[in-house]
mmCIF file of C-alpha atoms and ligand atoms in Angstrom:
data_model
loop_
_atom_site.group_PDB
_atom_site.id
_atom_site.type_symbol
_atom_site.label_atom_id
_atom_site.label_comp_id
_atom_site.label_asym_id
_atom_site.label_seq_id
_atom_site.Cartn_x
_atom_site.Cartn_y
_atom_site.Cartn_z
ATOM 1 C CA UNK K 291 128.012 -139.563 -1.091
ATOM 2 C CA UNK K 292 126.579 -139.727 -4.344
ATOM 3 C CA UNK K 293 124.290 -136.595 -5.790
ATOM 4 C CA UNK K 294 121.149 -137.182 -7.079
ATOM 5 C CA UNK K 295 121.298 -137.364 -11.074
ATOM 6 C CA UNK K 296 118.893 -134.943 -12.580
ATOM 7 C CA UNK K 297 117.920 -133.541 -16.715
ATOM 8 C CA UNK K 298 118.143 -130.212 -17.678
ATOM 9 C CA UNK K 299 116.171 -130.165 -20.886
ATOM 10 C CA UNK K 300 117.001 -127.105 -22.740
ATOM 11 C CA UNK K 301 119.562 -124.534 -22.898
ATOM 12 C CA UNK K 302 119.758 -122.168 -19.765
ATOM 13 C CA UNK K 303 121.742 -119.457 -18.237
ATOM 14 C CA UNK K 304 124.995 -120.893 -16.902
ATOM 15 C CA UNK K 305 124.543 -120.024 -13.520
ATOM 16 C CA UNK K 306 121.238 -121.955 -13.363
ATOM 17 C CA UNK K 307 123.653 -125.517 -13.973
ATOM 18 C CA UNK K 308 126.036 -123.777 -11.426
ATOM 19 C CA UNK K 309 123.917 -123.859 -8.803
ATOM 20 C CA UNK K 310 122.126 -127.248 -9.880
ATOM 21 C CA UNK K 311 125.407 -129.081 -9.648
ATOM 22 C CA UNK K 312 125.629 -127.948 -6.163
ATOM 23 C CA UNK K 313 123.291 -130.844 -5.047
ATOM 24 C CA UNK K 314 122.968 -132.902 -8.389
ATOM 25 C CA UNK K 315 124.713 -134.552 -10.698
ATOM 26 C CA UNK K 316 123.083 -132.354 -13.734
ATOM 27 C CA UNK K 317 123.099 -133.372 -17.132
ATOM 28 C CA UNK K 318 122.356 -130.565 -19.284
ATOM 29 C CA UNK K 319 121.577 -129.504 -22.872
ATOM 30 C CA UNK K 320 123.453 -126.390 -23.601
ATOM 31 C CA UNK K 321 123.841 -127.229 -27.494
ATOM 32 C CA UNK K 322 119.856 -126.942 -26.674
ATOM 33 C CA UNK K 323 119.140 -129.785 -29.382
ATOM 34 C CA UNK K 324 115.245 -130.230 -29.432
ATOM 35 C CA UNK K 325 114.659 -133.956 -28.293
ATOM 36 C CA UNK K 326 111.824 -136.259 -29.339
ATOM 37 C CA UNK K 327 110.214 -137.691 -26.827
ATOM 38 C CA UNK K 328 111.849 -140.910 -27.326
ATOM 39 C CA UNK K 329 115.165 -139.533 -26.707
ATOM 40 C CA UNK K 330 113.831 -137.574 -23.654
ATOM 41 C CA UNK K 331 112.799 -140.836 -22.342
ATOM 42 C CA UNK K 332 115.908 -142.278 -22.642
ATOM 43 C CA UNK K 333 118.063 -139.055 -21.309
ATOM 44 C CA UNK K 334 115.552 -139.482 -17.682
ATOM 45 C CA UNK K 335 116.539 -142.881 -17.428
ATOM 46 C CA UNK K 336 118.277 -142.845 -14.179
ATOM 47 C CA UNK K 337 116.904 -139.355 -13.594
ATOM 48 C CA UNK K 338 115.006 -138.370 -10.212
ATOM 49 C CA UNK K 339 114.258 -134.946 -11.729
ATOM 50 C CA UNK K 340 114.124 -132.408 -14.938
ATOM 51 C CA UNK K 341 114.091 -128.821 -15.283
ATOM 52 C CA UNK K 342 111.874 -127.988 -18.199
ATOM 53 C CA UNK K 343 111.018 -125.012 -20.037
ATOM 54 C CA UNK K 344 107.089 -126.090 -20.551
ATOM 55 C CA UNK K 345 107.937 -127.385 -24.091
ATOM 56 C CA UNK K 346 108.317 -130.959 -22.961
ATOM 57 C CA UNK K 347 105.463 -133.513 -22.767
ATOM 58 C CA UNK K 348 104.778 -134.991 -19.871
ATOM 59 C CA UNK K 349 102.320 -137.995 -20.397
ATOM 60 C CA UNK K 350 101.281 -141.516 -19.440
ATOM 61 C CA UNK K 351 103.615 -143.424 -21.948
ATOM 62 C CA UNK K 352 106.767 -141.050 -20.758
ATOM 63 C CA UNK K 353 106.136 -141.580 -17.091
ATOM 64 C CA UNK K 354 105.721 -145.142 -17.719
ATOM 65 C CA UNK K 355 109.518 -145.226 -19.271
ATOM 66 C CA UNK K 356 110.882 -143.425 -16.248
ATOM 67 C CA UNK K 357 109.995 -144.938 -12.769
ATOM 68 C CA UNK K 358 112.421 -143.098 -10.868
ATOM 69 C CA UNK K 359 111.282 -139.580 -11.586
ATOM 70 C CA UNK K 360 110.122 -137.464 -8.764
ATOM 71 C CA UNK K 361 109.769 -134.326 -9.850
ATOM 72 C CA UNK K 362 109.557 -132.247 -13.695
ATOM 73 C CA UNK K 363 110.237 -128.504 -12.941
ATOM 74 C CA UNK K 364 108.957 -125.983 -15.099
ATOM 75 C CA UNK K 365 110.098 -122.535 -15.736
ATOM 76 C CA UNK K 366 107.398 -121.533 -17.238
ATOM 77 C CA UNK K 367 104.018 -120.357 -15.346
ATOM 78 C CA UNK K 368 101.665 -122.358 -18.170
ATOM 79 C CA UNK K 369 101.871 -125.927 -17.240
ATOM 80 C CA UNK K 370 100.070 -127.380 -20.685
ATOM 81 C CA UNK K 371 102.762 -129.666 -21.073
ATOM 82 C CA UNK K 372 102.324 -131.719 -17.996
ATOM 83 C CA UNK K 373 99.604 -134.121 -17.960
ATOM 84 C CA UNK K 374 98.823 -133.430 -14.310
ATOM 85 C CA UNK K 375 96.657 -136.468 -13.297
ATOM 86 C CA UNK K 376 98.923 -139.147 -14.877
ATOM 87 C CA UNK K 377 102.165 -137.307 -12.938
ATOM 88 C CA UNK K 378 99.829 -137.776 -9.940
ATOM 89 C CA UNK K 379 99.073 -141.168 -10.700
ATOM 90 C CA UNK K 380 102.476 -141.876 -11.236
ATOM 91 C CA UNK K 381 103.685 -140.316 -7.723
ATOM 92 C CA UNK K 382 105.486 -137.143 -9.863
ATOM 93 C CA UNK K 383 105.311 -133.877 -8.931
ATOM 94 C CA UNK K 384 105.175 -131.086 -11.223
ATOM 95 C CA UNK K 385 106.023 -127.612 -10.418
ATOM 96 C CA UNK K 386 105.314 -124.082 -12.019
ATOM 97 C CA UNK K 387 106.573 -120.568 -11.830
ATOM 98 C CA UNK K 388 103.860 -118.413 -11.154
ATOM 99 C CA UNK K 389 104.122 -114.476 -10.089
ATOM 100 C CA UNK K 390 107.926 -113.500 -11.194
ATOM 101 C CA UNK K 391 106.687 -113.082 -14.948
ATOM 102 C CA UNK K 392 103.131 -111.533 -14.015
ATOM 103 C CA UNK K 393 104.480 -107.884 -13.910
ATOM 104 C CA UNK K 394 106.255 -108.330 -17.437
ATOM 105 C CA UNK K 395 103.773 -110.184 -19.115
ATOM 106 C CA UNK K 396 101.165 -107.477 -18.476
ATOM 107 C CA UNK K 397 103.818 -105.093 -19.962
ATOM 108 C CA UNK K 398 104.074 -107.082 -23.180
ATOM 109 C CA UNK K 399 100.037 -107.686 -23.416
ATOM 110 C CA UNK K 400 100.046 -103.896 -23.752
ATOM 111 C CA UNK K 401 103.207 -103.364 -26.651
ATOM 112 C CA UNK K 402 101.192 -105.744 -28.264
ATOM 113 C CA UNK K 403 97.950 -104.482 -28.081
ATOM 114 C CA UNK K 404 99.574 -100.980 -29.049
ATOM 115 C CA UNK K 405 101.311 -102.092 -32.019
ATOM 116 C CA UNK K 406 97.951 -103.963 -33.074
ATOM 117 C CA UNK K 407 95.971 -101.403 -32.813
ATOM 118 C CA UNK K 408 98.366 -98.470 -34.100
ATOM 119 C CA UNK K 409 99.691 -100.501 -36.615
ATOM 120 C CA UNK K 410 102.992 -100.230 -35.504
ATOM 121 C CA UNK K 411 104.441 -103.264 -37.559
ATOM 122 C CA UNK K 412 102.516 -102.946 -40.589
ATOM 123 C CA UNK K 413 103.549 -99.402 -41.143
ATOM 124 C CA UNK K 414 106.942 -100.221 -40.368
ATOM 125 C CA UNK K 415 106.901 -102.775 -43.089
ATOM 126 C CA UNK K 416 105.542 -100.026 -45.356
ATOM 127 C CA UNK K 417 108.376 -97.419 -44.495
ATOM 128 C CA UNK K 418 111.490 -99.822 -44.685
ATOM 129 C CA UNK K 419 109.896 -101.164 -48.205
ATOM 130 C CA UNK K 420 110.426 -97.016 -49.121
ATOM 131 C CA UNK K 421 107.103 -96.799 -49.916
ATOM 132 C CA UNK K 422 106.455 -93.608 -47.662
ATOM 133 C CA UNK K 423 106.499 -90.588 -50.206
ATOM 134 C CA UNK K 424 104.902 -88.176 -48.426
ATOM 135 C CA UNK K 425 102.655 -87.610 -45.346
ATOM 136 C CA UNK K 426 98.959 -87.739 -45.318
ATOM 137 C CA UNK K 427 96.033 -87.556 -43.175
ATOM 138 C CA UNK K 428 94.716 -90.697 -43.257
ATOM 139 C CA UNK K 429 97.771 -92.857 -43.514
ATOM 140 C CA UNK K 430 97.522 -96.039 -40.950
ATOM 141 C CA UNK K 431 94.880 -94.538 -39.093
ATOM 142 C CA UNK K 432 94.569 -96.893 -36.241
ATOM 143 C CA UNK K 433 92.171 -97.484 -33.418
ATOM 144 C CA UNK K 434 92.287 -95.695 -30.521
ATOM 145 C CA UNK K 435 93.102 -97.359 -27.309
ATOM 146 C CA UNK K 436 92.767 -94.709 -24.191
ATOM 147 C CA UNK K 437 89.328 -94.125 -22.719
ATOM 148 C CA UNK K 438 88.218 -97.500 -24.760
ATOM 149 C CA UNK K 439 86.765 -100.818 -23.447
ATOM 150 C CA UNK K 440 89.110 -103.421 -22.866
ATOM 151 C CA UNK K 441 87.528 -106.814 -22.493
ATOM 152 C CA UNK K 442 90.322 -109.531 -20.666
ATOM 153 C CA UNK K 443 89.652 -113.193 -21.123
ATOM 154 C CA UNK K 444 90.869 -115.119 -18.017
ATOM 155 C CA UNK K 445 91.280 -112.688 -14.616
ATOM 156 C CA UNK K 446 94.361 -114.553 -13.024
ATOM 157 C CA UNK K 447 97.538 -112.759 -12.067
ATOM 158 C CA UNK K 448 98.394 -111.825 -15.486
ATOM 159 C CA UNK K 449 95.007 -110.573 -16.383
ATOM 160 C CA UNK K 450 94.663 -108.557 -13.443
ATOM 161 C CA UNK K 451 97.901 -106.681 -13.620
ATOM 162 C CA UNK K 452 96.865 -106.084 -17.406
ATOM 163 C CA UNK K 453 93.540 -104.611 -16.081
ATOM 164 C CA UNK K 454 95.834 -101.944 -13.638
ATOM 165 C CA UNK K 455 97.535 -100.682 -16.794
ATOM 166 C CA UNK K 456 94.111 -100.305 -18.767
ATOM 167 C CA UNK K 457 92.065 -98.815 -15.729
ATOM 168 C CA UNK K 458 95.193 -96.488 -14.330
ATOM 169 C CA UNK K 459 97.087 -95.693 -17.041
ATOM 170 C CA UNK K 460 94.950 -95.669 -20.169
ATOM 171 C CA UNK K 461 91.602 -94.444 -18.676
ATOM 172 C CA UNK K 462 89.989 -97.863 -20.085
ATOM 173 C CA UNK K 463 87.155 -99.463 -19.146
ATOM 174 C CA UNK K 464 87.740 -103.040 -18.091
ATOM 175 C CA UNK K 465 85.120 -105.586 -18.206
ATOM 176 C CA UNK K 466 86.093 -109.403 -18.156
ATOM 177 C CA UNK K 467 85.173 -112.978 -18.296
ATOM 178 C CA UNK K 468 86.848 -115.752 -15.819
ATOM 179 C CA UNK K 469 85.738 -118.792 -14.102
ATOM 180 C CA UNK K 470 85.094 -117.278 -11.293
ATOM 181 C CA UNK K 471 84.420 -113.964 -10.201
ATOM 182 C CA UNK K 472 86.659 -110.993 -8.335
ATOM 183 C CA UNK K 473 86.088 -110.245 -4.900
ATOM 184 C CA UNK K 474 84.034 -106.935 -4.805
ATOM 185 C CA UNK K 475 87.173 -104.989 -3.454
ATOM 186 C CA UNK K 476 89.534 -106.464 -6.202
ATOM 187 C CA UNK K 477 86.902 -105.940 -8.663
ATOM 188 C CA UNK K 478 86.548 -101.947 -7.508
ATOM 189 C CA UNK K 479 90.636 -101.297 -7.385
ATOM 190 C CA UNK K 480 90.737 -101.286 -11.029
ATOM 191 C CA UNK K 481 86.835 -100.730 -11.923
ATOM 192 C CA UNK K 482 86.825 -104.176 -13.288
ATOM 193 C CA UNK K 483 82.856 -105.291 -14.435
ATOM 194 C CA UNK K 484 82.399 -108.811 -14.744
ATOM 195 C CA UNK K 485 80.230 -109.727 -17.539
ATOM 196 C CA UNK K 486 79.263 -113.052 -19.965
ATOM 197 C CA UNK K 487 81.679 -114.312 -22.680
ATOM 198 C CA UNK K 488 78.983 -113.157 -25.046
ATOM 199 C CA UNK K 489 78.392 -109.529 -23.577
ATOM 200 C CA UNK K 490 82.485 -109.121 -23.482
ATOM 201 C CA UNK K 491 82.900 -110.198 -27.468
ATOM 202 C CA UNK K 492 80.043 -107.665 -28.388
ATOM 203 C CA UNK K 493 81.050 -104.970 -26.620
ATOM 204 C CA UNK K 494 84.746 -104.534 -26.097
ATOM 205 C CA UNK K 495 87.294 -102.445 -28.329
ATOM 206 C CA UNK K 496 90.053 -104.681 -28.081
ATOM 207 C CA UNK K 497 89.729 -107.939 -26.500
ATOM 208 C CA UNK K 498 92.898 -109.841 -24.551
ATOM 209 C CA UNK K 499 93.005 -113.282 -23.827
ATOM 210 C CA UNK K 500 94.808 -114.438 -20.864
ATOM 211 C CA UNK K 501 93.211 -117.597 -19.852
ATOM 212 C CA UNK K 502 95.209 -121.073 -19.419
ATOM 213 C CA UNK K 503 95.099 -123.704 -21.958
ATOM 214 C CA UNK K 504 93.028 -126.642 -20.715
ATOM 215 C CA UNK K 505 90.644 -129.482 -23.068
ATOM 216 C CA UNK K 506 87.655 -127.007 -22.201
ATOM 217 C CA UNK K 507 89.633 -123.773 -23.173
ATOM 218 C CA UNK K 508 90.234 -125.355 -26.763
ATOM 219 C CA UNK K 509 89.104 -122.682 -29.375
ATOM 220 C CA UNK K 510 87.648 -120.120 -27.138
ATOM 221 C CA UNK K 511 87.800 -118.123 -29.775
ATOM 222 C CA UNK K 512 86.468 -119.666 -32.962
ATOM 223 C CA UNK K 513 84.718 -118.647 -35.900
ATOM 224 C CA UNK K 514 81.015 -117.864 -34.117
ATOM 225 C CA UNK K 515 83.523 -115.674 -31.265
ATOM 226 C CA UNK K 516 84.928 -113.572 -33.752
ATOM 227 C CA UNK K 517 81.773 -113.378 -35.862
ATOM 228 C CA UNK K 518 80.322 -111.521 -32.087
ATOM 229 C CA UNK K 519 83.036 -108.871 -32.262
ATOM 230 C CA UNK K 520 82.965 -105.300 -33.499
ATOM 231 C CA UNK K 521 84.785 -105.107 -37.096
ATOM 232 C CA UNK K 522 86.856 -102.206 -35.373
ATOM 233 C CA UNK K 523 87.748 -104.527 -32.532
ATOM 234 C CA UNK K 524 91.245 -105.821 -31.940
ATOM 235 C CA UNK K 525 91.999 -109.227 -30.779
ATOM 236 C CA UNK K 526 95.254 -110.027 -28.496
ATOM 237 C CA UNK K 527 96.244 -113.828 -27.551
ATOM 238 C CA UNK K 528 98.932 -113.544 -24.953
ATOM 239 C CA UNK K 529 97.673 -116.851 -23.633
ATOM 240 C CA UNK K 530 98.126 -120.340 -25.425
ATOM 241 C CA UNK K 531 98.450 -121.642 -28.882
ATOM 242 C CA UNK K 532 94.831 -123.290 -29.312
ATOM 243 C CA UNK K 533 92.932 -120.733 -27.720
ATOM 244 C CA UNK K 534 92.588 -119.404 -30.593
ATOM 245 C CA UNK K 535 91.344 -121.190 -33.873
ATOM 246 C CA UNK K 536 93.920 -119.452 -35.900
ATOM 247 C CA UNK K 537 92.208 -120.812 -39.076
ATOM 248 C CA UNK K 538 89.244 -119.093 -38.422
ATOM 249 C CA UNK K 539 91.494 -115.769 -37.043
ATOM 250 C CA UNK K 540 92.942 -115.818 -40.386
ATOM 251 C CA UNK K 541 89.913 -116.099 -42.217
ATOM 252 C CA UNK K 542 88.551 -112.847 -40.015
ATOM 253 C CA UNK K 543 90.929 -110.995 -40.789
ATOM 254 C CA UNK K 544 91.339 -111.694 -44.213
ATOM 255 C CA UNK K 545 87.751 -110.150 -44.366
ATOM 256 C CA UNK K 546 88.210 -107.618 -42.005
ATOM 257 C CA UNK K 547 85.462 -108.711 -39.745
ATOM 258 C CA UNK K 548 87.526 -107.809 -37.018
ATOM 259 C CA UNK K 549 90.386 -105.110 -37.774
ATOM 260 C CA UNK K 550 93.546 -106.643 -36.269
ATOM 261 C CA UNK K 551 94.962 -109.060 -34.184
ATOM 262 C CA UNK K 552 97.994 -109.318 -32.081
ATOM 263 C CA UNK K 553 99.469 -113.096 -31.188
ATOM 264 C CA UNK K 554 102.382 -114.135 -29.448
ATOM 265 C CA UNK K 555 101.134 -117.658 -29.064
ATOM 266 C CA UNK K 556 100.283 -120.090 -31.826
ATOM 267 C CA UNK K 557 98.209 -123.188 -32.771
ATOM 268 C CA UNK K 558 101.362 -126.103 -33.112
ATOM 269 C CA UNK K 559 104.007 -123.310 -32.464
ATOM 270 C CA UNK K 560 106.854 -122.842 -33.345
ATOM 271 C CA UNK K 561 104.799 -123.852 -36.444
ATOM 272 C CA UNK K 562 102.220 -120.898 -37.448
ATOM 273 C CA UNK K 563 99.130 -121.012 -39.525
ATOM 274 C CA UNK K 564 100.787 -119.973 -43.205
ATOM 275 C CA UNK K 565 97.119 -117.953 -43.884
ATOM 276 C CA UNK K 566 98.533 -116.027 -40.614
ATOM 277 C CA UNK K 567 101.409 -114.371 -42.233
ATOM 278 C CA UNK K 568 99.887 -113.672 -45.418
ATOM 279 C CA UNK K 569 97.517 -111.075 -44.102
ATOM 280 C CA UNK K 570 98.694 -107.401 -42.944
ATOM 281 C CA UNK K 571 96.444 -106.771 -40.090
ATOM 282 C CA UNK K 572 97.973 -108.871 -37.585
ATOM 283 C CA UNK K 573 101.340 -108.414 -35.517
ATOM 284 C CA UNK K 574 102.971 -111.751 -34.799
ATOM 285 C CA UNK K 575 105.749 -112.344 -32.213
ATOM 286 C CA UNK K 576 107.072 -115.440 -31.322
ATOM 287 C CA UNK K 577 105.768 -116.396 -27.742
ATOM 288 C CA UNK K 578 107.848 -113.493 -26.183
ATOM 289 C CA UNK K 579 105.777 -112.248 -23.601
ATOM 290 C CA UNK K 580 108.400 -113.393 -20.453
ATOM 291 C CA UNK K 581 111.285 -112.025 -22.242
ATOM 292 C CA UNK K 582 113.256 -110.203 -20.346
ATOM 293 C CA UNK K 583 116.424 -111.060 -18.970
ATOM 294 C CA UNK K 584 115.920 -110.301 -15.554
ATOM 295 C CA UNK K 585 112.348 -112.071 -15.751
ATOM 296 C CA UNK K 586 113.548 -115.377 -17.694
ATOM 297 C CA UNK K 587 116.398 -115.499 -14.797
ATOM 298 C CA UNK K 588 113.657 -115.295 -12.073
ATOM 299 C CA UNK K 589 111.505 -117.542 -13.764
ATOM 300 C CA UNK K 590 114.448 -120.259 -14.073
ATOM 301 C CA UNK K 591 115.392 -119.322 -10.257
ATOM 302 C CA UNK K 592 112.283 -120.299 -9.022
ATOM 303 C CA UNK K 593 112.667 -123.864 -10.896
ATOM 304 C CA UNK K 594 116.052 -124.449 -9.337
ATOM 305 C CA UNK K 595 114.494 -123.534 -6.026
ATOM 306 C CA UNK K 596 111.643 -126.195 -6.463
ATOM 307 C CA UNK K 597 114.448 -128.622 -7.401
ATOM 308 C CA UNK K 598 116.503 -128.009 -4.122
ATOM 309 C CA UNK K 599 113.210 -127.400 -2.121
ATOM 310 C CA UNK K 600 111.693 -130.607 -3.084
ATOM 311 C CA UNK K 601 114.537 -133.130 -3.419
ATOM 312 C CA UNK K 602 116.877 -131.484 -0.732
ATOM 313 C CA UNK K 603 114.684 -130.256 1.899
ATOM 314 C CA UNK K 604 111.622 -131.669 0.981
ATOM 315 C CA UNK K 605 109.669 -129.001 -0.277
ATOM 316 C CA UNK K 606 108.498 -127.761 -3.514
ATOM 317 C CA UNK K 607 107.963 -123.789 -3.511
ATOM 318 C CA UNK K 608 104.880 -123.745 -6.211
ATOM 319 C CA UNK K 609 103.631 -127.277 -6.525
ATOM 320 C CA UNK K 610 100.889 -128.362 -8.887
ATOM 321 C CA UNK K 611 99.979 -131.289 -7.594
ATOM 322 C CA UNK K 612 100.521 -131.424 -3.743
ATOM 323 C CA UNK K 613 98.761 -134.699 -3.246
ATOM 324 C CA UNK K 614 101.916 -136.389 -4.509
ATOM 325 C CA UNK K 615 103.804 -134.209 -1.328
ATOM 326 C CA UNK K 616 101.218 -135.623 1.202
ATOM 327 C CA UNK K 617 101.400 -138.913 -0.129
ATOM 328 C CA UNK K 618 105.318 -138.703 0.342
ATOM 329 C CA UNK K 619 104.904 -137.047 3.355
ATOM 330 C CA UNK K 620 106.671 -133.967 2.356
HETATM 331 C C1 LIG O 913 104.613 -119.003 -19.846
HETATM 332 O O1 LIG O 913 105.657 -119.019 -18.338
HETATM 333 O O2 LIG O 913 103.931 -119.836 -19.667
HETATM 334 C C2 LIG O 913 105.244 -118.645 -20.476
HETATM 335 O O3 LIG O 913 104.100 -118.475 -21.770
HETATM 336 C C3 LIG O 913 106.476 -118.872 -20.861
HETATM 337 O O4 LIG O 913 107.347 -117.406 -21.399
#
């Protein structure tokens, strides 16, 4: 019997290809070539599904060219590369990879917060440049983390994992803003207080962004919001590029309207706004919050489970638009 044909769009752990090949005729991309939308559409010809890495745009134009496609399985929790409405109307299921990266990403949130507040990269650059000639009482004095107020914008799984670390590990007061309020027991488990966005920005010593990207969260933080923050505050973006207006942030950092920022995601990444590269009070990392080997393997494995689950057993593990399943009777 011929196996269904699928596409793996980017380089991935060999074990992923071995497992998928047991069920499917797999076209892979272990040279990790970045395909244009036209090349992607061409590679998808005759394929019923794709293993994706969250960076490939799946929109109405692509779907119109790929009539056989039934499933796009992201190995990431974020899925702003999917136009879910277009996928649903084309009868294409989208899946993502939630939960498996929550704790690892929350760990990184703290790594970035600590590095930013305590000026870790800035001081390391100073040392590497041979500028360290003596100890002095005020050299690279940074902001306190323990016992301060952390404002979390977006209180999903990752936001909650960060809140637990903050309250239970660092004795921080946690305030948060989210589309919906958590139940009282969950709030109490990390002593979190729900506040409006304005109050959060005005009150927090550190602001951590972990909300999903959508048209409505575009530029959640721009010049007006930065102006509300304390001049001593830090801003951490772990969420997605586009949630922060990076040009406005670079300007605010240059003029010390806020003390510092830590960014793992950027508008238009992998490009980084050039002004951010010239200000010292920002820690920049290349979208690595979930990057531990164990977590990346777990993310890839969940995408594999979604592909096999849906195409072989008729049941996806983490469907994003389950209305498509109802339509195909899965
Ligand atoms: C995700 O899973 O959405 C992350 O941003 C990728 O590491």
